[in-house]
Amino acid sequence: EIVLTQSPATLSLSPGERATLSCRASQSVSSYLAWYQQKPGQAPRLLIYDASNRATGIPARFSGSGSGTDFTLTISSLEPEDFAVYYCQQRSNWPPGYTFGQGTKLEIK
Amino acid sequence: QITLKESGPTLVKPTQTLTLTCTFSGFSLSTSGVGVGWIRQPPGKALEWLALIYWDDDKRYSPSLKSRLTITKDTSKNQVVLTMTNMDPVDTATYYCAHVERTLEYYFDYWGQGTLVTVSS
């Protein structure tokens, strides 16, 4: 089973700053990686799919990069509504299925 | 627009079987390239994928929970049902259902609001 490790566990930044979140896979997932944002009491929201494609309605300040085992979610200039927990997720054809990372909490400094 | 909603018991006893229903609208599970999955989240913890069923009745399960899970669909009712046997307090979580489709590479693009299931005697 593929394991996703996210770092850091918590990231403290101020509005307007740049956020860089990391996700590392235990083996190559090619570009089959997504990023989700989750706010308290809400379901997750798809931000990025296939490592670098923004989902519908996602602001351009969110960008994803990487392939193979190392991936990054970048938020270019933090807005107050961006403070939340972020999860990476991979989908694999073999073994077939999905795995989530343990999450990175982005908090206001 | 696409909506999904989970329903089922809020409290189950240890060793019982949990049955959750996902009722959706805005799409059909008879359409090629569409699927519905289940994901759970224990309080304060990370997301965990459980199972997924595709339009062609192909099914996928989490390897660690496969022996306890069954996912089925009722296309006429626009519903997907997940059963989990032998429930334990560690299975206490919010359970979500979510939509996937081929055009978005089968990632979870629409989610239900989730339903909290507590396992306790």
PDB file of C-alpha atoms in Angstrom:
ATOM      1  CA  GLU A   1       0.000   0.000   0.000  1.00  0.00           C
ATOM      2  CA  ILE A   2       1.275   3.460  -0.924  1.00  0.00           C
ATOM      3  CA  VAL A   3       1.839   5.786   2.027  1.00  0.00           C
ATOM      4  CA  LEU A   4       1.654   9.567   1.684  1.00  0.00           C
ATOM      5  CA  THR A   5       3.608  11.690   4.150  1.00  0.00           C
ATOM      6  CA  GLN A   6       2.761  15.368   4.418  1.00  0.00           C
ATOM      7  CA  SER A   7       4.981  18.055   5.881  1.00  0.00           C
ATOM      8  CA  PRO A   8       4.939  20.094   7.904  1.00  0.00           C
ATOM      9  CA  ALA A   9       2.158  18.910  10.193  1.00  0.00           C
ATOM     10  CA  THR A  10       1.388  22.534  11.045  1.00  0.00           C
ATOM     11  CA  LEU A  11       2.336  25.675   9.152  1.00  0.00           C
ATOM     12  CA  SER A  12       1.938  29.091  10.791  1.00  0.00           C
ATOM     13  CA  LEU A  13       1.841  32.012   8.378  1.00  0.00           C
ATOM     14  CA  SER A  14       0.265  35.435   7.993  1.00  0.00           C
ATOM     15  CA  PRO A  15      -2.177  36.609   5.327  1.00  0.00           C
ATOM     16  CA  GLY A  16      -0.320  37.725   2.233  1.00  0.00           C
ATOM     17  CA  GLU A  17       2.532  35.269   2.756  1.00  0.00           C
ATOM     18  CA  ARG A  18       3.369  32.354   0.496  1.00  0.00           C
ATOM     19  CA  ALA A  19       2.571  28.832   1.685  1.00  0.00           C
ATOM     20  CA  THR A  20       4.403  25.733   0.533  1.00  0.00           C
ATOM     21  CA  LEU A  21       3.019  22.332   1.546  1.00  0.00           C
ATOM     22  CA  SER A  22       4.742  19.060   0.778  1.00  0.00           C
ATOM     23  CA  CYS A  23       3.504  15.534   0.097  1.00  0.00           C
ATOM     24  CA  ARG A  24       5.843  12.578  -0.370  1.00  0.00           C
ATOM     25  CA  ALA A  25       4.764   9.151  -1.619  1.00  0.00           C
ATOM     26  CA  SER A  26       6.387   5.893  -0.512  1.00  0.00           C
ATOM     27  CA  GLN A  27       6.607   4.862  -4.165  1.00  0.00           C
ATOM     28  CA  SER A  28       5.964   6.545  -7.460  1.00  0.00           C
ATOM     29  CA  VAL A  29       2.367   7.609  -8.124  1.00  0.00           C
ATOM     30  CA  SER A  30       3.257   9.229 -11.451  1.00  0.00           C
ATOM     31  CA  SER A  31       1.063  12.358 -11.518  1.00  0.00           C
ATOM     32  CA  TYR A  32      -1.979  10.732  -9.920  1.00  0.00           C
ATOM     33  CA  LEU A  33      -2.120  13.082  -6.977  1.00  0.00           C
ATOM     34  CA  ALA A  34      -4.748  15.508  -5.725  1.00  0.00           C
ATOM     35  CA  TRP A  35      -4.965  18.161  -3.041  1.00  0.00           C
ATOM     36  CA  TYR A  36      -8.025  18.912  -0.919  1.00  0.00           C
ATOM     37  CA  GLN A  37      -8.865  21.726   1.481  1.00  0.00           C
ATOM     38  CA  GLN A  38     -10.990  21.069   4.546  1.00  0.00           C
ATOM     39  CA  LYS A  39     -12.398  23.674   6.896  1.00  0.00           C
ATOM     40  CA  PRO A  40     -13.847  22.818  10.328  1.00  0.00           C
ATOM     41  CA  GLY A  41     -17.223  21.132  10.110  1.00  0.00           C
ATOM     42  CA  GLN A  42     -17.095  20.932   6.321  1.00  0.00           C
ATOM     43  CA  ALA A  43     -16.446  18.245   3.760  1.00  0.00           C
ATOM     44  CA  PRO A  44     -13.161  18.399   1.868  1.00  0.00           C
ATOM     45  CA  ARG A  45     -12.990  20.419  -1.346  1.00  0.00           C
ATOM     46  CA  LEU A  46     -10.968  19.343  -4.364  1.00  0.00           C
ATOM     47  CA  LEU A  47      -8.340  21.948  -5.228  1.00  0.00           C
ATOM     48  CA  ILE A  48      -5.815  20.281  -7.516  1.00  0.00           C
ATOM     49  CA  TYR A  49      -5.940  17.024  -9.469  1.00  0.00           C
ATOM     50  CA  ASP A  50      -3.322  15.145 -11.454  1.00  0.00           C
ATOM     51  CA  ALA A  51      -0.666  17.050  -9.510  1.00  0.00           C
ATOM     52  CA  SER A  52      -1.031  20.400 -11.240  1.00  0.00           C
ATOM     53  CA  ASN A  53      -4.562  20.923 -12.612  1.00  0.00           C
ATOM     54  CA  ARG A  54      -6.829  23.305 -10.749  1.00  0.00           C
ATOM     55  CA  ALA A  55     -10.361  22.078 -10.201  1.00  0.00           C
ATOM     56  CA  THR A  56     -13.299  24.163 -11.336  1.00  0.00           C
ATOM     57  CA  GLY A  57     -13.630  27.451  -9.490  1.00  0.00           C
ATOM     58  CA  ILE A  58     -10.311  27.221  -7.639  1.00  0.00           C
ATOM     59  CA  PRO A  59      -8.446  30.551  -7.517  1.00  0.00           C
ATOM     60  CA  ALA A  60      -5.211  30.929  -9.429  1.00  0.00           C
ATOM     61  CA  ARG A  61      -3.253  31.511  -6.201  1.00  0.00           C
ATOM     62  CA  PHE A  62      -3.423  27.740  -5.667  1.00  0.00           C
ATOM     63  CA  SER A  63      -0.935  25.739  -7.698  1.00  0.00           C
ATOM     64  CA  GLY A  64       0.408  22.212  -7.602  1.00  0.00           C
ATOM     65  CA  SER A  65       3.604  20.684  -8.870  1.00  0.00           C
ATOM     66  CA  GLY A  66       5.608  17.492  -8.775  1.00  0.00           C
ATOM     67  CA  SER A  67       5.575  13.963 -10.099  1.00  0.00           C
ATOM     68  CA  GLY A  68       6.748  10.552  -9.036  1.00  0.00           C
ATOM     69  CA  THR A  69       7.151  10.735  -5.255  1.00  0.00           C
ATOM     70  CA  ASP A  70       7.444  14.430  -4.396  1.00  0.00           C
ATOM     71  CA  PHE A  71       4.643  16.949  -4.687  1.00  0.00           C
ATOM     72  CA  THR A  72       4.027  20.514  -3.597  1.00  0.00           C
ATOM     73  CA  LEU A  73       0.950  22.655  -3.092  1.00  0.00           C
ATOM     74  CA  THR A  74       1.706  26.366  -3.218  1.00  0.00           C
ATOM     75  CA  ILE A  75      -0.590  29.183  -2.195  1.00  0.00           C
ATOM     76  CA  SER A  76       1.003  32.293  -3.612  1.00  0.00           C
ATOM     77  CA  SER A  77      -0.516  34.889  -1.295  1.00  0.00           C
ATOM     78  CA  LEU A  78      -2.626  33.700   1.603  1.00  0.00           C
ATOM     79  CA  GLU A  79      -6.145  34.982   2.001  1.00  0.00           C
ATOM     80  CA  PRO A  80      -7.943  34.733   5.367  1.00  0.00           C
ATOM     81  CA  GLU A  81     -10.206  31.998   3.992  1.00  0.00           C
ATOM     82  CA  ASP A  82      -7.212  29.796   3.091  1.00  0.00           C
ATOM     83  CA  PHE A  83      -6.452  28.831   6.674  1.00  0.00           C
ATOM     84  CA  ALA A  84      -7.600  25.233   6.868  1.00  0.00           C
ATOM     85  CA  VAL A  85      -6.316  21.656   6.763  1.00  0.00           C
ATOM     86  CA  TYR A  86      -4.913  20.395   3.471  1.00  0.00           C
ATOM     87  CA  TYR A  87      -4.753  16.764   2.408  1.00  0.00           C
ATOM     88  CA  CYS A  88      -2.973  15.134  -0.473  1.00  0.00           C
ATOM     89  CA  GLN A  89      -4.448  12.002  -2.017  1.00  0.00           C
ATOM     90  CA  GLN A  90      -3.191   9.511  -4.548  1.00  0.00           C
ATOM     91  CA  ARG A  91      -5.095   7.135  -6.749  1.00  0.00           C
ATOM     92  CA  SER A  92      -3.433   4.011  -8.072  1.00  0.00           C
ATOM     93  CA  ASN A  93      -4.352   1.437 -10.629  1.00  0.00           C
ATOM     94  CA  TRP A  94      -2.408  -1.277  -8.839  1.00  0.00           C
ATOM     95  CA  PRO A  95      -3.158  -1.981  -6.163  1.00  0.00           C
ATOM     96  CA  PRO A  96      -6.379  -0.223  -7.123  1.00  0.00           C
ATOM     97  CA  GLY A  97      -7.534   2.400  -4.712  1.00  0.00           C
ATOM     98  CA  TYR A  98      -6.865   5.675  -2.974  1.00  0.00           C
ATOM     99  CA  THR A  99      -4.735   6.900  -0.083  1.00  0.00           C
ATOM    100  CA  PHE A 100      -4.799  10.177   1.812  1.00  0.00           C
ATOM    101  CA  GLY A 101      -1.955  11.872   3.602  1.00  0.00           C
ATOM    102  CA  GLN A 102      -2.258  12.763   7.271  1.00  0.00           C
ATOM    103  CA  GLY A 103      -2.869  16.445   6.530  1.00  0.00           C
ATOM    104  CA  THR A 104      -1.166  19.789   7.039  1.00  0.00           C
ATOM    105  CA  LYS A 105      -2.871  22.378   9.200  1.00  0.00           C
ATOM    106  CA  LEU A 106      -2.339  25.885   7.881  1.00  0.00           C
ATOM    107  CA  GLU A 107      -2.922  28.298  10.742  1.00  0.00           C
ATOM    108  CA  ILE A 108      -2.779  32.037  11.169  1.00  0.00           C
ATOM    109  CA  LYS A 109       0.409  33.279  12.763  1.00  0.00           C
TER     110      LYS A 109
ATOM    111  CA  GLN B   1     -26.090  20.418  -9.928  1.00  0.00           C
ATOM    112  CA  ILE B   2     -24.542  17.402  -8.226  1.00  0.00           C
ATOM    113  CA  THR B   3     -25.480  16.746  -4.620  1.00  0.00           C
ATOM    114  CA  LEU B   4     -24.921  13.782  -2.322  1.00  0.00           C
ATOM    115  CA  LYS B   5     -26.288  13.056   1.121  1.00  0.00           C
ATOM    116  CA  GLU B   6     -25.389  10.331   3.568  1.00  0.00           C
ATOM    117  CA  SER B   7     -27.929   8.693   5.868  1.00  0.00           C
ATOM    118  CA  GLY B   8     -27.878   5.960   8.451  1.00  0.00           C
ATOM    119  CA  PRO B   9     -27.686   5.354  12.188  1.00  0.00           C
ATOM    120  CA  THR B  10     -25.832   7.799  14.383  1.00  0.00           C
ATOM    121  CA  LEU B  11     -25.117   5.177  17.040  1.00  0.00           C
ATOM    122  CA  VAL B  12     -24.227   1.518  16.650  1.00  0.00           C
ATOM    123  CA  LYS B  13     -23.110  -1.029  19.195  1.00  0.00           C
ATOM    124  CA  PRO B  14     -19.826  -2.907  18.999  1.00  0.00           C
ATOM    125  CA  THR B  15     -19.989  -6.039  16.788  1.00  0.00           C
ATOM    126  CA  GLN B  16     -23.043  -4.718  14.938  1.00  0.00           C
ATOM    127  CA  THR B  17     -23.188  -4.113  11.203  1.00  0.00           C
ATOM    128  CA  LEU B  18     -23.353  -0.539   9.938  1.00  0.00           C
ATOM    129  CA  THR B  19     -25.419   0.257   6.864  1.00  0.00           C
ATOM    130  CA  LEU B  20     -25.055   3.688   5.285  1.00  0.00           C
ATOM    131  CA  THR B  21     -26.903   5.032   2.283  1.00  0.00           C
ATOM    132  CA  CYS B  22     -25.705   7.729  -0.087  1.00  0.00           C
ATOM    133  CA  THR B  23     -28.556   9.354  -2.003  1.00  0.00           C
ATOM    134  CA  PHE B  24     -27.451  11.545  -4.867  1.00  0.00           C
ATOM    135  CA  SER B  25     -28.829  13.774  -7.601  1.00  0.00           C
ATOM    136  CA  GLY B  26     -27.478  15.569 -10.640  1.00  0.00           C
ATOM    137  CA  PHE B  27     -25.881  12.501 -12.181  1.00  0.00           C
ATOM    138  CA  SER B  28     -26.621   8.865 -12.943  1.00  0.00           C
ATOM    139  CA  LEU B  29     -24.597   5.832 -11.933  1.00  0.00           C
ATOM    140  CA  SER B  30     -25.567   4.236 -15.192  1.00  0.00           C
ATOM    141  CA  THR B  31     -23.493   6.823 -17.084  1.00  0.00           C
ATOM    142  CA  SER B  32     -20.150   5.579 -18.307  1.00  0.00           C
ATOM    143  CA  GLY B  33     -17.197   6.934 -16.368  1.00  0.00           C
ATOM    144  CA  VAL B  34     -19.042   7.753 -13.153  1.00  0.00           C
ATOM    145  CA  GLY B  35     -18.544   6.371  -9.657  1.00  0.00           C
ATOM    146  CA  VAL B  36     -19.358   6.944  -5.994  1.00  0.00           C
ATOM    147  CA  GLY B  37     -16.961   6.370  -3.146  1.00  0.00           C
ATOM    148  CA  TRP B  38     -16.983   6.345   0.653  1.00  0.00           C
ATOM    149  CA  ILE B  39     -14.416   8.071   2.847  1.00  0.00           C
ATOM    150  CA  ARG B  40     -14.379   8.378   6.629  1.00  0.00           C
ATOM    151  CA  GLN B  41     -12.732  10.680   9.140  1.00  0.00           C
ATOM    152  CA  PRO B  42     -12.395   9.910  12.859  1.00  0.00           C
ATOM    153  CA  PRO B  43     -12.791  13.003  15.055  1.00  0.00           C
ATOM    154  CA  GLY B  44      -9.706  15.179  14.733  1.00  0.00           C
ATOM    155  CA  LYS B  45      -7.968  12.738  12.423  1.00  0.00           C
ATOM    156  CA  ALA B  46      -7.195  12.287   8.756  1.00  0.00           C
ATOM    157  CA  LEU B  47      -9.354  11.098   5.901  1.00  0.00           C
ATOM    158  CA  GLU B  48      -9.441   7.394   5.062  1.00  0.00           C
ATOM    159  CA  TRP B  49     -10.764   5.986   1.806  1.00  0.00           C
ATOM    160  CA  LEU B  50     -13.053   2.968   2.232  1.00  0.00           C
ATOM    161  CA  ALA B  51     -14.645   1.853  -1.020  1.00  0.00           C
ATOM    162  CA  LEU B  52     -15.766   2.903  -4.474  1.00  0.00           C
ATOM    163  CA  ILE B  53     -18.255   1.581  -7.020  1.00  0.00           C
ATOM    164  CA  TYR B  54     -18.232   2.428 -10.713  1.00  0.00           C
ATOM    165  CA  TRP B  55     -21.006   2.714 -13.278  1.00  0.00           C
ATOM    166  CA  ASP B  56     -20.197  -0.770 -14.597  1.00  0.00           C
ATOM    167  CA  ASP B  57     -20.514  -2.287 -11.085  1.00  0.00           C
ATOM    168  CA  ASP B  58     -16.740  -2.603 -10.720  1.00  0.00           C
ATOM    169  CA  LYS B  59     -15.899  -2.257  -7.023  1.00  0.00           C
ATOM    170  CA  ARG B  60     -12.764  -1.255  -5.146  1.00  0.00           C
ATOM    171  CA  TYR B  61     -12.063  -1.613  -1.432  1.00  0.00           C
ATOM    172  CA  SER B  62      -9.467  -0.425   1.006  1.00  0.00           C
ATOM    173  CA  PRO B  63      -7.113  -3.400   1.484  1.00  0.00           C
ATOM    174  CA  SER B  64      -7.087  -2.981   5.263  1.00  0.00           C
ATOM    175  CA  LEU B  65     -10.907  -3.057   5.532  1.00  0.00           C
ATOM    176  CA  LYS B  66     -11.861  -5.189   2.560  1.00  0.00           C
ATOM    177  CA  SER B  67     -13.050  -8.143   4.613  1.00  0.00           C
ATOM    178  CA  ARG B  68     -15.587  -5.968   6.439  1.00  0.00           C
ATOM    179  CA  LEU B  69     -16.950  -3.830   3.596  1.00  0.00           C
ATOM    180  CA  THR B  70     -19.573  -4.273   0.910  1.00  0.00           C
ATOM    181  CA  ILE B  71     -20.591  -1.544  -1.523  1.00  0.00           C
ATOM    182  CA  THR B  72     -23.626  -1.792  -3.782  1.00  0.00           C
ATOM    183  CA  LYS B  73     -25.635   0.523  -5.999  1.00  0.00           C
ATOM    184  CA  ASP B  74     -29.292   0.945  -6.878  1.00  0.00           C
ATOM    185  CA  THR B  75     -29.291   2.934 -10.084  1.00  0.00           C
ATOM    186  CA  SER B  76     -33.057   3.323 -10.176  1.00  0.00           C
ATOM    187  CA  LYS B  77     -33.067   4.953  -6.731  1.00  0.00           C
ATOM    188  CA  ASN B  78     -29.854   6.959  -7.246  1.00  0.00           C
ATOM    189  CA  GLN B  79     -28.387   5.357  -4.159  1.00  0.00           C
ATOM    190  CA  VAL B  80     -25.170   3.675  -3.076  1.00  0.00           C
ATOM    191  CA  VAL B  81     -25.094   1.547   0.060  1.00  0.00           C
ATOM    192  CA  LEU B  82     -22.062   0.731   2.186  1.00  0.00           C
ATOM    193  CA  THR B  83     -22.139  -1.981   4.814  1.00  0.00           C
ATOM    194  CA  MET B  84     -19.395  -2.459   7.392  1.00  0.00           C
ATOM    195  CA  THR B  85     -19.484  -5.486   9.636  1.00  0.00           C
ATOM    196  CA  ASN B  86     -18.190  -6.042  13.155  1.00  0.00           C
ATOM    197  CA  MET B  87     -18.140  -2.398  14.177  1.00  0.00           C
ATOM    198  CA  ASP B  88     -15.711  -1.291  16.865  1.00  0.00           C
ATOM    199  CA  PRO B  89     -15.299   1.977  18.800  1.00  0.00           C
ATOM    200  CA  VAL B  90     -12.297   2.820  16.584  1.00  0.00           C
ATOM    201  CA  ASP B  91     -14.745   2.989  13.670  1.00  0.00           C
ATOM    202  CA  THR B  92     -16.321   6.084  15.199  1.00  0.00           C
ATOM    203  CA  ALA B  93     -16.043   8.682  12.453  1.00  0.00           C
ATOM    204  CA  THR B  94     -17.782  10.996  10.060  1.00  0.00           C
ATOM    205  CA  TYR B  95     -18.591   9.004   6.943  1.00  0.00           C
ATOM    206  CA  TYR B  96     -18.685  10.810   3.600  1.00  0.00           C
ATOM    207  CA  CYS B  97     -19.804   9.719   0.173  1.00  0.00           C
ATOM    208  CA  ALA B  98     -18.344  11.442  -2.869  1.00  0.00           C
ATOM    209  CA  HIS B  99     -18.656  11.518  -6.651  1.00  0.00           C
ATOM    210  CA  VAL B 100     -15.940  10.653  -9.159  1.00  0.00           C
ATOM    211  CA  GLU B 101     -15.884  10.748 -12.926  1.00  0.00           C
ATOM    212  CA  ARG B 102     -13.506   9.945 -15.729  1.00  0.00           C
ATOM    213  CA  THR B 103     -13.262  13.521 -17.040  1.00  0.00           C
ATOM    214  CA  LEU B 104     -11.767  14.547 -13.702  1.00  0.00           C
ATOM    215  CA  GLU B 105      -9.540  11.503 -13.529  1.00  0.00           C
ATOM    216  CA  TYR B 106     -11.663   9.826 -10.852  1.00  0.00           C
ATOM    217  CA  TYR B 107     -10.832  12.214  -8.035  1.00  0.00           C
ATOM    218  CA  PHE B 108     -13.511  13.100  -5.477  1.00  0.00           C
ATOM    219  CA  ASP B 109     -14.983  16.311  -6.866  1.00  0.00           C
ATOM    220  CA  TYR B 110     -18.338  16.445  -5.068  1.00  0.00           C
ATOM    221  CA  TRP B 111     -18.876  15.400  -1.465  1.00  0.00           C
ATOM    222  CA  GLY B 112     -21.816  14.885   0.819  1.00  0.00           C
ATOM    223  CA  GLN B 113     -22.014  16.742   4.121  1.00  0.00           C
ATOM    224  CA  GLY B 114     -21.025  13.628   6.042  1.00  0.00           C
ATOM    225  CA  THR B 115     -22.739  11.691   8.791  1.00  0.00           C
ATOM    226  CA  LEU B 116     -21.225  11.057  12.217  1.00  0.00           C
ATOM    227  CA  VAL B 117     -21.407   7.464  13.373  1.00  0.00           C
ATOM    228  CA  THR B 118     -20.542   6.666  16.982  1.00  0.00           C
ATOM    229  CA  VAL B 119     -19.753   3.121  18.034  1.00  0.00           C
ATOM    230  CA  SER B 120     -20.501   2.565  21.696  1.00  0.00           C
ATOM    231  CA  SER B 121     -22.288   0.117  23.922  1.00  0.00           C
TER     232      SER B 121
END
